[in-house]
CSV table of C-alpha atoms in Angstrom, one decimal:
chain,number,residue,atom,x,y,z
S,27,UNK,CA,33.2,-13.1,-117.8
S,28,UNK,CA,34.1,-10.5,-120.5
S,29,UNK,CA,34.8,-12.3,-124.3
S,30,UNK,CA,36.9,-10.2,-126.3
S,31,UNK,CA,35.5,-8.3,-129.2
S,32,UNK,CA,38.2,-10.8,-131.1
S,33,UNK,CA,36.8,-13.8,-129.8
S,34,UNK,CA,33.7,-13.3,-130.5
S,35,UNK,CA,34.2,-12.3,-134.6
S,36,UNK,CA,36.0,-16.1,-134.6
S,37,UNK,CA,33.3,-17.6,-133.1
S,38,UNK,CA,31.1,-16.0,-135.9
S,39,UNK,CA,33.8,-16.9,-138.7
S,40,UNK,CA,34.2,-20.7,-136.9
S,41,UNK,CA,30.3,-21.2,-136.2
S,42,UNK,CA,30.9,-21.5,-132.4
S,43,UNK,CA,28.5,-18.8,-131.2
S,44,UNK,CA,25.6,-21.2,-131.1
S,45,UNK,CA,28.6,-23.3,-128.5
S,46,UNK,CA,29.1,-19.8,-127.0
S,47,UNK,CA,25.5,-19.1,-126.0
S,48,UNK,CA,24.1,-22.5,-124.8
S,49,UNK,CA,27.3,-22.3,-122.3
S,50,UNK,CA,26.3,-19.0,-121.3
S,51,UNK,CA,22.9,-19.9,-120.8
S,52,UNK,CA,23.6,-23.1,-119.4
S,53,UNK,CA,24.9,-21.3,-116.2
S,54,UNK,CA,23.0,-20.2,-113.2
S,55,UNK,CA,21.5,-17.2,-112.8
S,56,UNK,CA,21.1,-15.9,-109.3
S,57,UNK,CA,18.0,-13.1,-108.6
S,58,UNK,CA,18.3,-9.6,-107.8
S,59,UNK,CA,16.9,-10.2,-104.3
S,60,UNK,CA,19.0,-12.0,-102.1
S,61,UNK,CA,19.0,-12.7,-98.7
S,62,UNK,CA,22.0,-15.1,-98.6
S,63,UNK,CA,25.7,-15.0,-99.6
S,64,UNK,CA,26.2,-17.9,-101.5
S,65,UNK,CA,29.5,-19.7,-102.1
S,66,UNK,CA,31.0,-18.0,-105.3
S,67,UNK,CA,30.9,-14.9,-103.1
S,68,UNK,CA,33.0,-16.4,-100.5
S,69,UNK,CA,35.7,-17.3,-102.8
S,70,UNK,CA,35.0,-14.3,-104.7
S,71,UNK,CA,35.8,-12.0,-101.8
S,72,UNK,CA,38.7,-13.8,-100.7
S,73,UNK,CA,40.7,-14.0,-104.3
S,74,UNK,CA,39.7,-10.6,-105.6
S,75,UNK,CA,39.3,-8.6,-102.0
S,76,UNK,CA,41.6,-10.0,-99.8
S,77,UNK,CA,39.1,-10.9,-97.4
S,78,UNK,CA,39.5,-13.4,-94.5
S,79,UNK,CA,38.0,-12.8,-91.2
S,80,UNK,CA,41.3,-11.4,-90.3
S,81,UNK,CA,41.5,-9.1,-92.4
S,82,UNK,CA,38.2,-8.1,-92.1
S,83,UNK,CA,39.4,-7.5,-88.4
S,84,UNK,CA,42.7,-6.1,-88.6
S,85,UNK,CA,41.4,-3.3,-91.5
S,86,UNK,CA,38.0,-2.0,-90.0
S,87,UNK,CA,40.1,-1.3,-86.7
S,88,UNK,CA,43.1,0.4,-89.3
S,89,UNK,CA,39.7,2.8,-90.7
S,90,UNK,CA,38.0,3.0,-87.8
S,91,UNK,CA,41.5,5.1,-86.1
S,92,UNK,CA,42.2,6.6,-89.7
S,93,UNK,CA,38.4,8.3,-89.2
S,94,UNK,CA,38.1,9.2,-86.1
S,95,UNK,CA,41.9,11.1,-85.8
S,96,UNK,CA,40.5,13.0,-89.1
S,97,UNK,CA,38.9,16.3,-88.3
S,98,UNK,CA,36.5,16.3,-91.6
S,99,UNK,CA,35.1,12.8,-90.4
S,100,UNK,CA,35.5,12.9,-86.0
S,101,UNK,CA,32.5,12.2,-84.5
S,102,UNK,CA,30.7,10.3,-87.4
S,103,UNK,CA,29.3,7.1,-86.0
S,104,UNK,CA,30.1,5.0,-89.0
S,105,UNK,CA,27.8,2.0,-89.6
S,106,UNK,CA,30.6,-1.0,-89.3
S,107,UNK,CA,28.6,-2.7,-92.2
S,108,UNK,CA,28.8,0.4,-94.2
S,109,UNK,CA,32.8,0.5,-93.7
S,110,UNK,CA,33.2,-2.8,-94.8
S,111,UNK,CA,31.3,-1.9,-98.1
S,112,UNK,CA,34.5,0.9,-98.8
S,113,UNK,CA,37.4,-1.5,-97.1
S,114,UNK,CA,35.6,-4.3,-100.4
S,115,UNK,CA,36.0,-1.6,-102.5
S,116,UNK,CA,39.2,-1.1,-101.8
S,117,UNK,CA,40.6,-4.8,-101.4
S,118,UNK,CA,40.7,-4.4,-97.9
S,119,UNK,CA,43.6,-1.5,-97.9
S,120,UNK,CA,42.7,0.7,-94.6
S,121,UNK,CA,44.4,3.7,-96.4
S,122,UNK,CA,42.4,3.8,-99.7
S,123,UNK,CA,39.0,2.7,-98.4
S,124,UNK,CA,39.7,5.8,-95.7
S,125,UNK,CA,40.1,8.4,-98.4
S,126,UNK,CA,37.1,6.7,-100.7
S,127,UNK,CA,35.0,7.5,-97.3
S,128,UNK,CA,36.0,11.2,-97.1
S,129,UNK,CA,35.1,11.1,-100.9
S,130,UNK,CA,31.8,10.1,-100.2
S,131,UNK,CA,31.2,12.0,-97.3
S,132,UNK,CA,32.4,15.1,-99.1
S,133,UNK,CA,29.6,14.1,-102.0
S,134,UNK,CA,27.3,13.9,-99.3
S,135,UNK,CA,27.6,16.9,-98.0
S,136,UNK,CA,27.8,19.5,-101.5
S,137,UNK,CA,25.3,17.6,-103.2
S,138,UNK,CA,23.1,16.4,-100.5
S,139,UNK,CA,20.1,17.6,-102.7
S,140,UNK,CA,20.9,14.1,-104.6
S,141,UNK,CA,19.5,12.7,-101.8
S,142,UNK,CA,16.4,13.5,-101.5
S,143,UNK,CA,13.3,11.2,-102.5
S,144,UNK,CA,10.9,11.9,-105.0
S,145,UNK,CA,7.3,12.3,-104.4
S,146,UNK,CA,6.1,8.1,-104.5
S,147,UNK,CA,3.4,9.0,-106.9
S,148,UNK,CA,5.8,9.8,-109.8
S,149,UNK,CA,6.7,5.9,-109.9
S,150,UNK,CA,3.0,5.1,-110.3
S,151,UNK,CA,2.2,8.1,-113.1
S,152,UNK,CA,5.5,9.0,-114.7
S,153,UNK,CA,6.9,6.9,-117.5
S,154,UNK,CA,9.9,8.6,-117.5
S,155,UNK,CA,11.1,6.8,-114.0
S,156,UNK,CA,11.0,3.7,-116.0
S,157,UNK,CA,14.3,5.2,-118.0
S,158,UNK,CA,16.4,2.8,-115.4
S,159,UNK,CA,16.0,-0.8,-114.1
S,160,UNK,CA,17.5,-2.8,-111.3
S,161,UNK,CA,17.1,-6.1,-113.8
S,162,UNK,CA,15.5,-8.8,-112.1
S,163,UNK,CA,18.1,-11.2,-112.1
S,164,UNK,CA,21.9,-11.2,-111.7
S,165,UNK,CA,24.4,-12.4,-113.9
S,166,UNK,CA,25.9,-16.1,-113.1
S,167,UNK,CA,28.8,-14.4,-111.3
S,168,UNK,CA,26.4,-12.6,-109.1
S,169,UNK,CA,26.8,-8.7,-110.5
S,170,UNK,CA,23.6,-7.2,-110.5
S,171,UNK,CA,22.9,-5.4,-113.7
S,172,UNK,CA,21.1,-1.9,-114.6
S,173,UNK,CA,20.1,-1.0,-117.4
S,174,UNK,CA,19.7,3.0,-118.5
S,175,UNK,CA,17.1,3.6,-121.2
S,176,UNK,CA,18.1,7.0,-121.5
S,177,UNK,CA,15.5,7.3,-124.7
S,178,UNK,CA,12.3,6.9,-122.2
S,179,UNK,CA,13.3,10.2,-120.2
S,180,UNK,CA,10.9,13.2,-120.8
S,181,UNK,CA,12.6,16.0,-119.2
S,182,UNK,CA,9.0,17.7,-119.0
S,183,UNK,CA,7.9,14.8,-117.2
S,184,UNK,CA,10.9,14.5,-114.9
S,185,UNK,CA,13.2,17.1,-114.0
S,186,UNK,CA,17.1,16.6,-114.4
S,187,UNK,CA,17.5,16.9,-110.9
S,188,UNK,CA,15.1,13.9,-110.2
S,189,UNK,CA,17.2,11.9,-112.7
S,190,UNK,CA,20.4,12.5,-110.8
S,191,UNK,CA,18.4,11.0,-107.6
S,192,UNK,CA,17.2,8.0,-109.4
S,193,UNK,CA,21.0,7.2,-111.1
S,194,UNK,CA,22.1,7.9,-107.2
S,195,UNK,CA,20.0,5.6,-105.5
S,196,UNK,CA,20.0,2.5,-108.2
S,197,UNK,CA,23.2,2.1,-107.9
S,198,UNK,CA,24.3,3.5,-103.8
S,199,UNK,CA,21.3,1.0,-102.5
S,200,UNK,CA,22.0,-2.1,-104.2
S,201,UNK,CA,24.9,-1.9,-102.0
S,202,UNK,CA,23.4,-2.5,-99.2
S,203,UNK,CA,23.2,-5.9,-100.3
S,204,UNK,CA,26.9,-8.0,-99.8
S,205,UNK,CA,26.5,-9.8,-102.9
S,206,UNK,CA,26.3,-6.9,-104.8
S,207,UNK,CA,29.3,-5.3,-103.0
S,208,UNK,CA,31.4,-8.3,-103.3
S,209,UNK,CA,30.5,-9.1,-107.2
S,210,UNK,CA,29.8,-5.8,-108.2
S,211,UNK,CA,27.5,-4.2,-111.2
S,212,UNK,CA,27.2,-4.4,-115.0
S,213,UNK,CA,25.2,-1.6,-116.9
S,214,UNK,CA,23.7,-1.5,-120.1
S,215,UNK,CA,22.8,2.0,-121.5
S,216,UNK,CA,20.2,2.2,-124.6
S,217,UNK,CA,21.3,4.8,-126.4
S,218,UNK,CA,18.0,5.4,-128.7
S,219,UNK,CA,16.4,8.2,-129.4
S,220,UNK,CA,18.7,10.3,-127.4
S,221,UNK,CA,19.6,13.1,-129.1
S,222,UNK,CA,16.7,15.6,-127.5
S,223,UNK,CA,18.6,15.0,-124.0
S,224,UNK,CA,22.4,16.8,-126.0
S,225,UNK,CA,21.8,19.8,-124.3
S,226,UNK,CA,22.2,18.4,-120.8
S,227,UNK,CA,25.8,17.3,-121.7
S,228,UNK,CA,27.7,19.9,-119.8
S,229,UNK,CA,30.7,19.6,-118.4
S,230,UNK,CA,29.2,20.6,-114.6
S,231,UNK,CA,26.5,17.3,-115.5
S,232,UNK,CA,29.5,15.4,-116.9
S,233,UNK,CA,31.5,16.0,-114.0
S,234,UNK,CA,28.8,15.4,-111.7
S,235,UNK,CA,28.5,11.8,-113.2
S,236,UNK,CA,31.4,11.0,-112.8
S,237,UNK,CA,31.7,12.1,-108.9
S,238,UNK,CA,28.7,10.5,-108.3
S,239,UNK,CA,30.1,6.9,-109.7
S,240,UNK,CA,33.8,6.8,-108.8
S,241,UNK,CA,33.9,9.5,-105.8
S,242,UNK,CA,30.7,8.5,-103.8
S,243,UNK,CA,29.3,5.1,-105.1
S,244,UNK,CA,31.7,2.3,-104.0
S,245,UNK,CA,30.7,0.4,-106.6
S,246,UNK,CA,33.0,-2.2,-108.5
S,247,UNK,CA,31.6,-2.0,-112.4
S,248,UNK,CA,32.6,-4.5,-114.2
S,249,UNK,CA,31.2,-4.0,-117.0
S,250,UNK,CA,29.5,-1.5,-119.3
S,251,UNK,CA,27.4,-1.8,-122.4
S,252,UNK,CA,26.4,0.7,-125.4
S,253,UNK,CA,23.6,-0.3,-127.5
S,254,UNK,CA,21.8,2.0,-130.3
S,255,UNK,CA,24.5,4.5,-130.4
S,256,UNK,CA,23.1,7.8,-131.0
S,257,UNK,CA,25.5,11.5,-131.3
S,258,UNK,CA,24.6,11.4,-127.7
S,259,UNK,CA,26.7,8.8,-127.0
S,260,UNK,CA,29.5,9.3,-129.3
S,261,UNK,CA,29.6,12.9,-127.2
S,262,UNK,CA,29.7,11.9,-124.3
S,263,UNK,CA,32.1,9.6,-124.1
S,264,UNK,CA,34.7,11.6,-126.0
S,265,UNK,CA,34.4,13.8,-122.8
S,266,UNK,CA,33.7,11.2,-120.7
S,267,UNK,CA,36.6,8.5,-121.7
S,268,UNK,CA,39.3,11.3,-120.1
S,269,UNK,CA,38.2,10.7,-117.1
S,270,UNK,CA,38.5,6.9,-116.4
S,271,UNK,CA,41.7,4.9,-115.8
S,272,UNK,CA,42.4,2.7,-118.4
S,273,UNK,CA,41.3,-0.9,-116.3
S,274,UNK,CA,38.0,0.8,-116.6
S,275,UNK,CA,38.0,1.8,-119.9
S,276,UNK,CA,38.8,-1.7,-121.4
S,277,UNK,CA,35.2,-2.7,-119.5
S,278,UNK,CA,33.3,-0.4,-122.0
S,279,UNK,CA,31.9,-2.6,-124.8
S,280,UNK,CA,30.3,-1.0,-127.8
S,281,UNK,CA,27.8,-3.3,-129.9
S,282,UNK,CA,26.6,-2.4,-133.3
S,283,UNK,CA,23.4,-4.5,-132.9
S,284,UNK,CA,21.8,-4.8,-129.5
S,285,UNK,CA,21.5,-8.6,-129.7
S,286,UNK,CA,25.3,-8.9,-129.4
S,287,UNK,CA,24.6,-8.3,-125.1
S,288,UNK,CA,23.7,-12.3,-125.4
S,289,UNK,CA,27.5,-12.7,-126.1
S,290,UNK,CA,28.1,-11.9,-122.4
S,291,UNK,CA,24.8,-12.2,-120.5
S,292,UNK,CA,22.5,-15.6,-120.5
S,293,UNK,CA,19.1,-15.0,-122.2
S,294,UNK,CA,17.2,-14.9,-119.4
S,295,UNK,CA,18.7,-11.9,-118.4
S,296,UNK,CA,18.4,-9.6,-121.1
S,297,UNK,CA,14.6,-7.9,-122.0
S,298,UNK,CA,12.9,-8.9,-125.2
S,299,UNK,CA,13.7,-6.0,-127.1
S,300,UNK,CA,17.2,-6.9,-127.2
S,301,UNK,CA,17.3,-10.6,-127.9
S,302,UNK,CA,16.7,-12.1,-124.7
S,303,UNK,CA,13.2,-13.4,-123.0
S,304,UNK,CA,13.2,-11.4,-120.1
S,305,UNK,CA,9.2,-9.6,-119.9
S,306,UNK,CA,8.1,-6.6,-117.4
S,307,UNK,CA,11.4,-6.3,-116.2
S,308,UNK,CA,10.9,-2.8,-114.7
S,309,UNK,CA,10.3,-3.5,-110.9
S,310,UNK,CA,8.4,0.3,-110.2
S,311,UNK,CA,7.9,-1.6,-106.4
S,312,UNK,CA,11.5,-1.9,-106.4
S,313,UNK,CA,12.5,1.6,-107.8
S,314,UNK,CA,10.3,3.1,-105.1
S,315,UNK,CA,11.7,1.2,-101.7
S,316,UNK,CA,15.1,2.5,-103.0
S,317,UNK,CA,13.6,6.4,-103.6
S,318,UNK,CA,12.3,5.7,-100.0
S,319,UNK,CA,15.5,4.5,-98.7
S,320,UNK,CA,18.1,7.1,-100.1
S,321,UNK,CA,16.3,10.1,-98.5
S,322,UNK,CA,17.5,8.4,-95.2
S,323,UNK,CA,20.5,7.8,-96.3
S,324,UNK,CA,23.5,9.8,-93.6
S,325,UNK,CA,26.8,10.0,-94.0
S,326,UNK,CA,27.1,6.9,-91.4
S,327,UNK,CA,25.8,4.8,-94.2
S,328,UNK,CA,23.4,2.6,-93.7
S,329,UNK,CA,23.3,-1.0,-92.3
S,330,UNK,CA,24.0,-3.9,-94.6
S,331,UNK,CA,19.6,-5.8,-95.9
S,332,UNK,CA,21.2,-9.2,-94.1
């Protein structure tokens, strides 16, 4: 779904961005809340995952024997749904998806602060919970997309701690949801007015981050948007960019104007502010089901919404 930063500066120079964007918005856009898998997903899932019902067989048995002959994970009654979220992850190889579970168990366990809720009020009387967004609708390949308005957080509002549950639980309880494990996520992150939250750029936050998306999350991003960039941004990810293989880094996308996102999202998609005609797309209903959610969250996982 990705166009090339190339492709796009011909389609400016050629006048084929208008083409560009009624194609892009000509597609269908599934929402957020689904309760079906529909057919993309299917063929999705078997092209990029290796998934067949035999496989899906013959490598939850594989984990299954993998976990319980490991003495860090014996005696964990996995949730089978939840072990078919790590075996997508990891195209359906028994080995890898077994160590991404220790990962996440291991997570679980030294950080299990992460996982506790936040008092419900704070989502009707806080503005700074509204820094991230489960968008309302998914992207015509069926990734759901977040979107990180770092600039609304008031660390006097909410502490960092509470921040590290919210980025936890948008992303871990989405995943719940097969579409979203099969097709994966795309983020944006609004860099504005950003520079007040440089001093919580350490290298134990930075680290942390990290863990929390590659080494607990089993998330498949796919893509990831900068807009407004700020010295916050341009720090972090001179730390940050070390740390990522180089698949992922190619996924990164930096935009000098904030309306470039409707190169690679339909308008219905994207909020307002950047271009698009997406209104009220903060869902706080939403935001608190999943607070509610991840402070039950074990390290069996958690069965799959349908």
């Amino acid at each position: 779904m990705a166009t090339s930063r190339k492709v796009i500066a011909d389609s400016k120079v050629w006048g084929f961005q208008d083409i560009m964007s009624k194609e892009m918005n000509d597609q269908k856009c599934y929402p957020f809340h689904m309760d079906y898998l529909p057919e993309i997903c299917y063929q999705k899932a078997l092209e990029e995952l290796n998934e067949t019902p035999e496989t899906r067989v013959e490598e939850l048995t594989k984990l299954k024997g993998l976990l319980s002959a490991d003495k860090f994970t014996a005696g964990i009654e996995f949730e089978e749904d939840f072990l078919q979220l790590f075996l997508r992850y990891r195209k359906y190889n028994s080995s890898q998806a077994f160590q991404a579970v220790r990962k996440f168990v291991h997570f679980r366990r030294n950080f299990s602060s992460i996982f506790q809720s936040i008092p419900n009020a704070y989502f009707k009387e806080n503005p700074s919970t509204k820094f991230i967004s489960v968008l309302p609708n998914r992207c015509p390949d069926g990734c759901a997309v977040v979107l990180v308005e770092l600039g609304k957080w008031n660390h006097n509002e909410l502490s960092i701690e509470h921040i590290k549950t919210m980025g936890m639980f948008s992303f871990l309880l989405p995943l719940r949801c097969p579409m979203t494990q099969i097709c994966g996520f795309k983020v944006i992150y609004d860099f504005t007015n950003t520079i007040k939250h440089f001093r919580y750029c350490t290298p134990q936050n930075i680290s942390l981050i990290y863990n929390a998306g590659f080494n607990c999350v089993p998330g498949r991003y796919k893509e990831t948007h900068c807009i407004n960039e700020s010295a916050l941004q341009v720090a972090v990810w001179a730390v940050f960019k070390h740390f990522l293989s180089a698949k992922i880094r190619k996924r990164v996308f930096f935009h000098s104007k904030p309306e470039d996102l409707l190169n690679y999202f339909p308008k219905s998609i994207i909020p307002t502010q950047y271009g698009g005609s997406l209104e009220n797309y903060h869902d706080s209903e939403l935001m608190n089901k999943l607070n509610e959610e991840v402070d039950s969250y074990p390290e069996k996982g958690l069965p799959n919404y349908f």
